[in-house]
Amino acid sequence: MTQEKWGQLRGKLLKTVGQNNYTTWIEPLEFQELQDGVAVFSVPTNFMGNYVSQNFADIILYELNSSGASVQRLAFRVAANSTARPVNAPAVAAADPETPEEPHPPTTDTSNPPMGSLQAAPLDARFTFDSFVVGKPNELAHAAARRVAEGGPVTFNPLVLYGGVGLGKTHLMHAIAWELKAKRPDLNVLYLSAEQFMYRFVQALRERRMMDFKHLFRSVDVLMVDDVQFIAGKDSTQEEFFHTFNALVDQNKQIIISADRAPGEIKDLEDRVKSRLQCGLVVDLHPTDYELRLGILQTKVQYYRKTYPDLKIADGVLELLAHRISTNVRVLEGALTRLFAFASLVGREIDMELTQDCLADVLRASERKITVEEIQRKVSEYYNIRLSDIIGPKRLRSYARPRQVAMYLAKQLTSRSLPEIGRRFGGRDHTTVMHGVKRIEELKLTDGQIAEDVEMLRRALEA
Ligand code: ADP
Ligand code: MG
């Protein structure tokens, strides 16, 4: 791997990420060295390293490896000045790195461009409403985002979207911005992360251009600030944010905020900021459920098909992934990217075996921890019967049906075999378990109530 080779590779990335992303994120990367499977790049800022690592690490890894280099991981180093810290990128980009301290304006620094106009953070071309899969866990957030994206009169201000890592907050915010750009080109829409907000603020302080800063931020029509929890504990930034916020609300300008938890629960966020945020519409993105995950995977596969038309995926692979990788959509996508890359490198079909080989670590990390006992307990609570009646010998329908539901769930949600499950149901034979599982499978198709019961229980257990 050489600088020259990286130069050629970059060209391929242009196709995948689009011109906008390419110019902003890929072009500035400078390849430094490849050592022990770690490809090291220098980047102009820490923020950039983090962003690239979270959003493009998979694609870069894939291109590097397809070109013959053997790279397991990427690392980003902030170029030039000695105070910079390295940023490490995991192969499948995971949770946000720890947030840095609020920087104090250094006395001399010439590396940053002057703050001329308000350049918004680039929007990811992939994050549109079209590519956003709607399910129960995110339907409210999606509906609210759609409403705001119409650009009509401001009805709720601010809109606050909150939820755990990788549940689609940034995706929805970019989607709003794209939509507004298309529908209301007259509006001045500004999207940026809370970190960038702080960065600009500090820069303005340093360059003694606070008036410009205030003027610029007060002249937008729609302000979107992503990951607002970042400014918690950073007092001067919070203060400035508060003033910006108030000025815009007074002018009836739309504000859209995201956070990783409910505003009231963000530690070290000033009360006045909290209460401002709570004044608007606060909606949360719930953890994904099985259907949503499967939907997202299917959508992704269609998208990949455009690039790899003869890609083959065996039945059950997507179901396995949706079932086993249950938290973060980013991890889910990362797993799929890795599968495709691996399969096309070795020229094999994506079947169960390849999936197990290629994703052993991811699958192990997300090994289901649901136990048969837990299922029995939840089912007995749900049907309001005693645990002993689920396990015991009574054949009454009012016990037998819940018992079968529990057996069915045990088969679906644990890796226990039929005999093992039988043993946990008071030493029943495996054929009894099999019969129970079959019965529920049939009933699910004909009896809406049973279908709903099973669904509710599965959700409760997976939560
Ligand atoms: P967050 O900002 O909440 O941490 P992101 O918006 O960055 O999460 O989402 C992480 C990844 O998961 C992105 O690639 C995004 O496109 C994808 N994603 C999340 N939710 C959905 C969804 N409902 N449909 C399609 N893709 C999704
Ligand atoms: Mg985000």
Coordinates of C-alpha atoms and ligand atoms in Angstrom, one line a residue:
M1 CA 0.0 0.0 0.0
T2 CA 1.4 3.3 -1.1
Q3 CA 0.2 6.9 -1.3
E4 CA -0.1 6.5 -5.0
K5 CA -2.3 3.4 -4.6
W6 CA -4.5 5.3 -2.2
G7 CA -4.8 8.0 -4.8
Q8 CA -6.2 5.5 -7.3
L9 CA -8.5 3.9 -4.7
R10 CA -10.0 7.2 -3.7
G11 CA -11.4 7.5 -7.2
K12 CA -13.5 4.3 -6.6
L13 CA -14.8 5.8 -3.3
L14 CA -16.0 8.8 -5.2
K15 CA -18.5 6.6 -7.0
T16 CA -19.8 5.1 -3.8
V17 CA -20.1 8.1 -1.6
G18 CA -21.0 10.8 -4.1
Q19 CA -19.2 14.0 -5.0
N20 CA -20.3 16.0 -2.0
N21 CA -19.1 13.5 0.6
Y22 CA -16.0 12.8 -1.4
T23 CA -14.9 16.4 -1.4
T24 CA -15.6 17.0 2.2
W25 CA -14.5 13.8 3.8
I26 CA -12.5 11.5 1.6
E27 CA -10.3 13.9 -0.3
P28 CA -8.7 15.5 2.7
L29 CA -7.6 12.1 4.1
E30 CA -3.9 11.5 3.7
F31 CA -2.6 8.0 3.7
Q32 CA 0.3 7.6 6.0
E33 CA 1.2 4.0 6.6
L34 CA 0.0 0.5 6.8
Q35 CA 1.3 -1.4 9.8
D36 CA 0.1 -4.6 11.4
G37 CA -3.2 -4.4 9.5
V38 CA -3.9 -0.8 10.6
A39 CA -4.1 1.8 7.9
V40 CA -3.3 5.1 9.3
F41 CA -4.6 8.4 7.8
S42 CA -3.9 11.9 8.8
V43 CA -6.9 14.2 9.0
P44 CA -7.1 17.9 9.6
T45 CA -9.4 17.7 12.7
N46 CA -10.5 15.3 15.3
F47 CA -14.0 15.8 14.3
M48 CA -13.3 14.8 10.8
G49 CA -11.6 11.6 12.0
N50 CA -14.6 10.7 14.0
Y51 CA -17.0 11.4 11.3
V52 CA -15.1 9.4 8.7
S53 CA -14.7 6.6 11.1
Q54 CA -18.4 6.4 11.9
N55 CA -19.6 6.9 8.4
F56 CA -17.2 5.6 5.9
A57 CA -14.9 3.2 7.6
D58 CA -16.6 0.1 6.2
I59 CA -16.5 1.4 2.6
I60 CA -12.9 2.4 2.9
L61 CA -11.9 -0.9 4.4
Y62 CA -13.8 -2.7 1.7
E63 CA -12.0 -0.8 -1.1
L64 CA -8.6 -1.3 0.6
N65 CA -9.1 -5.0 0.9
S66 CA -10.5 -5.5 -2.5
S67 CA -7.4 -3.8 -3.9
G68 CA -5.2 -6.5 -2.3
A69 CA -4.1 -4.7 0.8
S70 CA -4.8 -6.6 4.0
V71 CA -6.3 -4.1 6.4
Q72 CA -8.3 -4.9 9.5
R73 CA -8.7 -1.4 10.9
L74 CA -8.4 2.2 10.2
A75 CA -6.9 4.9 12.4
F76 CA -7.0 8.6 12.0
R77 CA -4.3 11.0 13.3
V78 CA -4.8 14.6 13.5
A79 CA -2.1 16.2 11.3
A80 CA 0.6 18.7 12.2
N81 CA 0.1 20.2 15.7
S82 CA 1.5 18.2 18.6
T83 CA -1.5 18.5 20.9
A84 CA -3.7 16.5 18.7
R85 CA -4.9 13.1 19.7
P86 CA -5.3 10.1 17.5
V87 CA -8.7 8.8 16.8
N88 CA -9.2 5.1 16.4
A89 CA -11.8 3.7 14.1
P90 CA -13.2 0.3 14.8
A91 CA -13.8 -1.9 11.8
V92 CA -17.5 -1.7 12.3
A93 CA -17.9 1.8 13.6
A94 CA -19.6 1.6 17.0
A95 CA -20.8 4.1 19.6
D96 CA -19.6 7.6 19.7
P97 CA -16.2 8.2 21.2
E98 CA -16.0 10.0 24.5
T99 CA -16.7 13.7 24.0
P100 CA -13.7 16.0 24.3
E101 CA -13.5 18.9 26.7
E102 CA -14.6 22.3 25.7
P103 CA -11.6 23.8 24.0
H104 CA -10.2 27.1 25.2
P105 CA -9.4 29.4 22.4
P106 CA -5.7 29.1 21.8
T107 CA -3.8 32.3 21.3
T108 CA -2.2 31.4 18.0
D109 CA -3.6 29.2 15.4
T110 CA -3.6 29.7 11.7
S111 CA -4.8 26.4 10.5
N112 CA -8.5 27.1 10.4
P113 CA -10.2 28.8 7.6
P114 CA -11.8 32.1 8.4
M115 CA -15.5 32.2 9.2
G116 CA -16.8 33.9 6.2
S117 CA -20.3 32.6 5.5
L118 CA -22.4 29.9 7.2
Q119 CA -21.4 26.8 5.5
A120 CA -23.6 24.0 6.6
A121 CA -22.3 20.6 7.5
P122 CA -22.6 18.3 4.4
L123 CA -25.6 16.2 4.1
D124 CA -25.3 12.5 3.5
A125 CA -26.9 11.7 0.1
R126 CA -28.1 8.3 1.5
F127 CA -30.1 9.8 4.3
T128 CA -33.4 10.6 2.7
F129 CA -37.0 9.9 3.6
D130 CA -37.0 7.4 0.7
S131 CA -34.4 5.3 2.3
F132 CA -35.8 5.5 5.8
V133 CA -37.7 2.4 6.8
V134 CA -40.7 3.2 9.0
G135 CA -41.8 0.8 11.7
K136 CA -43.6 0.9 15.0
P137 CA -40.5 2.0 16.9
N138 CA -39.9 5.1 14.8
E139 CA -43.3 6.0 13.3
L140 CA -44.0 9.0 15.5
A141 CA -40.5 10.5 15.0
H142 CA -40.9 9.9 11.3
A143 CA -44.3 11.6 11.2
A144 CA -43.0 14.6 13.1
A145 CA -40.0 14.8 10.8
R146 CA -42.2 14.7 7.8
R147 CA -44.4 17.4 9.1
V148 CA -41.5 19.8 9.8
A149 CA -40.1 18.9 6.4
E150 CA -43.2 20.4 4.7
G151 CA -41.8 23.8 5.6
G152 CA -45.3 25.1 6.4
P153 CA -46.1 27.4 9.3
V154 CA -44.2 26.4 12.4
T155 CA -46.5 24.4 14.7
F156 CA -44.1 23.0 17.2
N157 CA -40.8 24.5 18.2
P158 CA -38.4 23.0 18.7
L159 CA -38.8 19.5 17.4
V160 CA -36.6 17.3 19.5
L161 CA -35.8 13.8 18.3
Y162 CA -34.1 11.6 20.9
G163 CA -33.0 8.0 21.1
G164 CA -30.0 5.7 21.5
V165 CA -27.1 5.4 19.2
G166 CA -27.7 4.3 15.6
L167 CA -31.5 4.5 15.7
G168 CA -31.8 7.0 12.9
K169 CA -31.7 10.5 14.4
T170 CA -29.1 11.9 12.0
H171 CA -30.7 10.1 9.1
L172 CA -34.1 11.8 9.9
M173 CA -32.5 15.2 10.3
H174 CA -30.6 15.0 7.0
A175 CA -33.9 13.8 5.4
I176 CA -35.7 16.9 6.7
A177 CA -32.9 19.1 5.3
W178 CA -32.9 17.4 1.9
E179 CA -36.7 17.7 1.7
L180 CA -36.7 21.4 2.7
K181 CA -34.0 22.2 0.2
A182 CA -36.1 20.7 -2.5
K183 CA -39.4 22.1 -1.5
R184 CA -38.5 25.4 -0.1
P185 CA -35.2 26.6 -1.7
D186 CA -36.0 30.0 -0.4
L187 CA -35.4 28.9 3.1
N188 CA -32.0 29.2 4.7
V189 CA -31.6 25.7 6.3
L190 CA -28.6 25.1 8.5
Y191 CA -27.7 21.7 9.7
L192 CA -24.7 21.1 12.0
S193 CA -23.7 19.0 15.0
A194 CA -23.5 20.5 18.4
E195 CA -19.8 20.0 18.3
Q196 CA -19.5 22.1 15.2
F197 CA -21.7 24.7 16.8
M198 CA -19.2 24.9 19.7
Y199 CA -16.3 24.9 17.3
R200 CA -17.6 27.9 15.4
F201 CA -18.4 29.6 18.6
V202 CA -14.9 29.2 19.9
Q203 CA -13.5 30.2 16.6
A204 CA -15.6 33.4 16.7
L205 CA -14.4 34.2 20.2
R206 CA -10.8 33.6 19.2
E207 CA -11.0 35.8 16.1
R208 CA -13.1 38.4 18.0
R209 CA -15.9 38.0 15.5
M210 CA -18.8 37.3 17.8
M211 CA -21.0 39.9 16.1
D212 CA -20.6 38.0 12.8
F213 CA -21.3 34.7 14.6
K214 CA -24.5 36.1 16.2
H215 CA -25.6 37.7 13.0
L216 CA -25.1 34.5 11.0
F217 CA -26.8 32.2 13.3
R218 CA -29.8 34.5 13.7
S219 CA -30.3 34.8 10.0
V220 CA -31.2 31.2 9.4
D221 CA -34.8 30.0 8.8
V222 CA -34.4 26.5 10.0
L223 CA -31.7 25.5 12.5
M224 CA -30.9 21.9 13.0
V225 CA -28.4 20.9 15.7
D226 CA -27.5 17.2 16.0
D227 CA -26.4 15.5 19.2
V228 CA -27.1 18.4 21.5
Q229 CA -26.0 16.4 24.5
F230 CA -22.5 17.3 23.4
I231 CA -22.7 20.8 24.9
A232 CA -23.7 19.5 28.3
G233 CA -21.2 20.8 30.8
K234 CA -19.7 23.3 28.4
D235 CA -21.0 26.4 30.0
S236 CA -20.2 29.2 27.6
T237 CA -21.3 27.2 24.6
Q238 CA -24.6 26.3 26.3
E239 CA -25.1 30.0 27.1
E240 CA -24.6 31.0 23.5
F241 CA -26.8 28.2 22.3
F242 CA -29.5 29.3 24.6
H243 CA -29.4 32.9 23.2
T244 CA -29.3 31.7 19.6
F245 CA -32.2 29.4 20.4
N246 CA -34.3 32.2 21.9
A247 CA -33.6 34.6 19.2
L248 CA -34.8 32.2 16.5
V249 CA -37.9 31.1 18.4
D250 CA -38.8 34.7 18.8
Q251 CA -38.6 35.2 15.1
N252 CA -40.8 32.1 14.7
K253 CA -38.0 30.1 13.0
Q254 CA -38.0 26.3 13.1
I255 CA -35.5 24.6 15.3
I256 CA -34.8 20.9 15.2
I257 CA -32.7 19.2 17.8
S258 CA -31.5 15.7 18.4
A259 CA -30.1 14.1 21.5
D260 CA -29.1 10.7 22.7
R261 CA -31.6 10.9 25.6
A262 CA -34.6 12.9 26.8
P263 CA -33.7 16.5 27.4
G264 CA -34.6 16.2 31.1
E265 CA -32.2 13.4 31.5
I266 CA -29.1 15.1 30.0
K267 CA -26.7 15.5 32.8
D268 CA -25.0 18.9 33.1
L269 CA -27.4 20.6 30.8
E270 CA -28.6 23.8 32.3
D271 CA -32.2 23.8 33.4
R272 CA -33.2 26.7 31.3
V273 CA -31.9 24.9 28.2
K274 CA -33.7 21.8 29.3
S275 CA -37.0 23.6 29.7
R276 CA -36.6 25.3 26.4
L277 CA -36.1 22.0 24.7
Q278 CA -39.1 20.5 26.4
C279 CA -41.4 23.3 25.2
G280 CA -41.7 21.9 21.8
L281 CA -42.5 18.5 20.5
V282 CA -40.3 15.8 22.0
V283 CA -40.4 12.4 20.3
D284 CA -38.3 9.4 20.9
L285 CA -37.0 6.7 18.6
H286 CA -37.5 3.4 20.3
P287 CA -35.1 0.5 20.0
T288 CA -35.7 -1.4 16.8
D289 CA -37.9 -4.4 16.7
Y290 CA -37.4 -7.5 14.5
E291 CA -39.7 -6.4 11.7
L292 CA -38.0 -3.0 11.4
R293 CA -34.6 -4.6 11.3
L294 CA -35.6 -7.0 8.7
G295 CA -37.2 -4.2 6.7
I296 CA -34.0 -2.2 6.9
L297 CA -31.9 -5.2 5.8
Q298 CA -34.2 -5.8 2.8
T299 CA -34.0 -2.2 1.7
K300 CA -30.2 -2.3 2.0
V301 CA -30.0 -5.5 -0.1
Q302 CA -32.0 -3.9 -2.9
Y303 CA -29.6 -1.0 -2.8
Y304 CA -26.6 -3.2 -3.0
R305 CA -28.1 -5.1 -5.8
K306 CA -27.6 -2.1 -8.0
T307 CA -23.9 -2.4 -7.5
Y308 CA -23.6 -6.2 -7.4
P309 CA -26.4 -7.5 -9.7
D310 CA -25.6 -11.1 -9.3
L311 CA -25.4 -11.1 -5.5
K312 CA -27.0 -14.2 -4.0
I313 CA -28.3 -14.4 -0.5
A314 CA -29.6 -17.7 0.9
D315 CA -33.0 -17.8 2.7
G316 CA -32.8 -17.2 6.4
V317 CA -29.6 -15.0 6.4
L318 CA -31.4 -11.7 6.7
E319 CA -33.7 -13.2 9.3
L320 CA -30.7 -14.4 11.3
L321 CA -29.2 -11.0 11.3
A322 CA -32.4 -9.2 12.2
H323 CA -32.9 -11.7 15.0
R324 CA -29.4 -11.6 16.4
I325 CA -28.2 -8.0 16.0
S326 CA -30.8 -6.3 17.9
T327 CA -29.6 -2.9 19.1
N328 CA -27.9 -0.6 16.7
V329 CA -28.9 -0.1 13.1
R330 CA -25.3 1.0 12.3
V331 CA -24.0 -2.3 13.5
L332 CA -26.6 -4.1 11.5
E333 CA -25.6 -2.2 8.3
G334 CA -21.9 -2.8 9.1
A335 CA -22.5 -6.5 9.3
L336 CA -24.3 -6.5 6.0
T337 CA -21.5 -4.5 4.3
R338 CA -18.9 -6.9 5.7
L339 CA -20.9 -9.9 4.4
F340 CA -21.1 -8.4 0.9
A341 CA -17.4 -7.5 0.9
F342 CA -16.4 -10.9 2.1
A343 CA -18.7 -12.8 -0.3
S344 CA -17.5 -10.9 -3.3
L345 CA -13.9 -11.3 -2.3
V346 CA -14.1 -15.0 -2.0
G347 CA -16.7 -15.3 -4.7
R348 CA -19.2 -17.3 -2.7
E349 CA -22.9 -17.1 -2.2
I350 CA -24.0 -15.6 1.1
D351 CA -25.3 -18.6 2.9
M352 CA -25.7 -19.4 6.6
E353 CA -22.2 -20.9 6.8
L354 CA -20.5 -17.9 5.3
T355 CA -22.5 -15.6 7.5
Q356 CA -21.4 -17.5 10.6
D357 CA -17.8 -17.5 9.5
C358 CA -17.7 -13.9 8.5
L359 CA -19.7 -12.4 11.4
A360 CA -18.7 -14.7 14.2
D361 CA -17.6 -11.9 16.4
V362 CA -20.7 -9.7 15.9
L363 CA -23.0 -12.7 16.3
R364 CA -21.3 -13.8 19.5
A365 CA -21.3 -10.3 21.0
S366 CA -25.1 -10.1 20.4
E367 CA -25.8 -13.7 21.5
R368 CA -29.3 -13.8 22.7
K369 CA -29.5 -13.9 26.5
I370 CA -33.2 -14.8 26.7
T371 CA -33.7 -17.9 28.8
V372 CA -36.5 -20.5 28.8
E373 CA -37.2 -19.6 32.4
E374 CA -37.6 -15.9 31.5
I375 CA -40.0 -16.8 28.8
Q376 CA -42.0 -19.0 31.1
R377 CA -42.2 -16.2 33.7
K378 CA -43.3 -13.6 31.1
V379 CA -45.9 -15.9 29.6
S380 CA -47.4 -16.8 32.9
E381 CA -47.6 -13.1 33.9
Y382 CA -49.1 -12.2 30.6
Y383 CA -51.9 -14.9 30.9
N384 CA -52.2 -14.3 34.5
I385 CA -51.6 -17.9 35.6
R386 CA -49.0 -19.3 37.9
L387 CA -45.6 -20.3 36.8
S388 CA -46.1 -23.8 38.2
D389 CA -49.1 -24.2 35.9
I390 CA -47.0 -23.5 32.8
I391 CA -44.5 -26.1 33.8
G392 CA -46.9 -28.5 35.6
P393 CA -49.0 -31.4 34.2
K394 CA -52.5 -29.7 34.0
R395 CA -54.1 -30.2 30.6
L396 CA -56.8 -27.6 30.8
R397 CA -56.9 -25.4 27.7
S398 CA -56.3 -22.3 29.9
Y399 CA -53.0 -23.7 30.9
A400 CA -52.1 -25.7 27.8
R401 CA -52.4 -22.8 25.4
P402 CA -50.0 -20.5 27.3
R403 CA -47.7 -23.4 27.7
Q404 CA -47.6 -23.9 24.0
V405 CA -47.0 -20.3 23.4
A406 CA -44.1 -20.5 25.9
M407 CA -42.7 -23.5 24.0
Y408 CA -43.0 -21.7 20.7
L409 CA -41.2 -18.7 22.0
A410 CA -38.5 -20.9 23.6
K411 CA -37.9 -22.4 20.2
Q412 CA -37.8 -19.1 18.5
L413 CA -35.8 -17.0 20.9
T414 CA -33.3 -19.4 22.4
S415 CA -30.9 -21.8 20.9
R416 CA -32.2 -24.7 23.0
S417 CA -33.1 -27.9 21.3
L418 CA -36.5 -29.5 21.5
P419 CA -35.5 -32.1 24.1
E420 CA -33.8 -29.4 26.2
I421 CA -36.9 -27.3 26.1
G422 CA -39.0 -30.3 27.0
R423 CA -36.9 -30.9 30.1
R424 CA -37.5 -27.4 31.2
F425 CA -41.2 -27.9 30.9
G426 CA -41.5 -30.4 33.6
G427 CA -39.6 -33.1 31.8
R428 CA -41.9 -33.3 28.7
D429 CA -41.0 -35.3 25.6
H430 CA -39.5 -33.5 22.7
T431 CA -42.5 -34.6 20.5
T432 CA -44.8 -32.7 22.9
V433 CA -42.7 -29.6 22.4
M434 CA -42.7 -30.0 18.7
H435 CA -46.5 -30.4 18.6
G436 CA -46.9 -27.3 20.7
V437 CA -44.6 -25.3 18.4
K438 CA -46.5 -26.5 15.3
R439 CA -49.9 -25.7 16.9
I440 CA -48.9 -22.1 17.6
E441 CA -47.5 -21.7 14.2
E442 CA -50.9 -22.8 12.7
L443 CA -52.9 -20.7 15.2
K444 CA -50.9 -17.6 14.4
L445 CA -52.3 -17.7 10.9
T446 CA -55.9 -18.3 11.8
D447 CA -56.3 -16.7 15.2
G448 CA -55.6 -13.0 15.4
Q449 CA -55.6 -13.0 19.2
I450 CA -52.9 -15.6 19.4
A451 CA -50.8 -13.9 16.8
E452 CA -51.0 -10.7 18.8
D453 CA -50.2 -12.4 22.1
V454 CA -47.1 -14.0 20.6
E455 CA -46.0 -10.7 19.1
M456 CA -46.5 -8.8 22.3
L457 CA -44.6 -11.4 24.3
R458 CA -41.7 -11.5 21.8
R459 CA -41.4 -7.7 22.0
A460 CA -41.4 -7.7 25.7
L461 CA -38.8 -10.4 25.8
E462 CA -36.6 -8.7 23.3
A463 CA -36.8 -5.3 24.8
Ligands
ADP1 P1 -28.1 8.1 15.1 O1 -27.9 9.5 14.6 O2 -29.4 8.0 15.8 O3 -27.0 7.6 16.0 P2 -28.0 7.4 12.4 O4 -29.1 8.3 11.8 O5 -26.6 7.8 12.1 O6 -28.2 7.1 13.9 O7 -28.3 5.9 11.8 C1 -27.3 5.0 11.8 C2 -27.4 4.2 10.5 O8 -28.5 3.4 10.5 C3 -27.4 5.1 9.3 O9 -26.7 4.5 8.2 C4 -28.9 5.1 8.9 O10 -29.1 5.3 7.6 C5 -29.3 3.7 9.4 N1 -30.7 3.7 9.8 C6 -31.2 3.9 11.1 N2 -32.5 3.8 11.1 C7 -32.9 3.5 9.9 C8 -34.2 3.3 9.3 N3 -35.4 3.4 10.0 N4 -34.2 3.0 8.0 C9 -33.1 3.0 7.2 N5 -31.9 3.2 7.7 C10 -31.8 3.5 9.0
MG2 MG -26.3 10.8 14.9

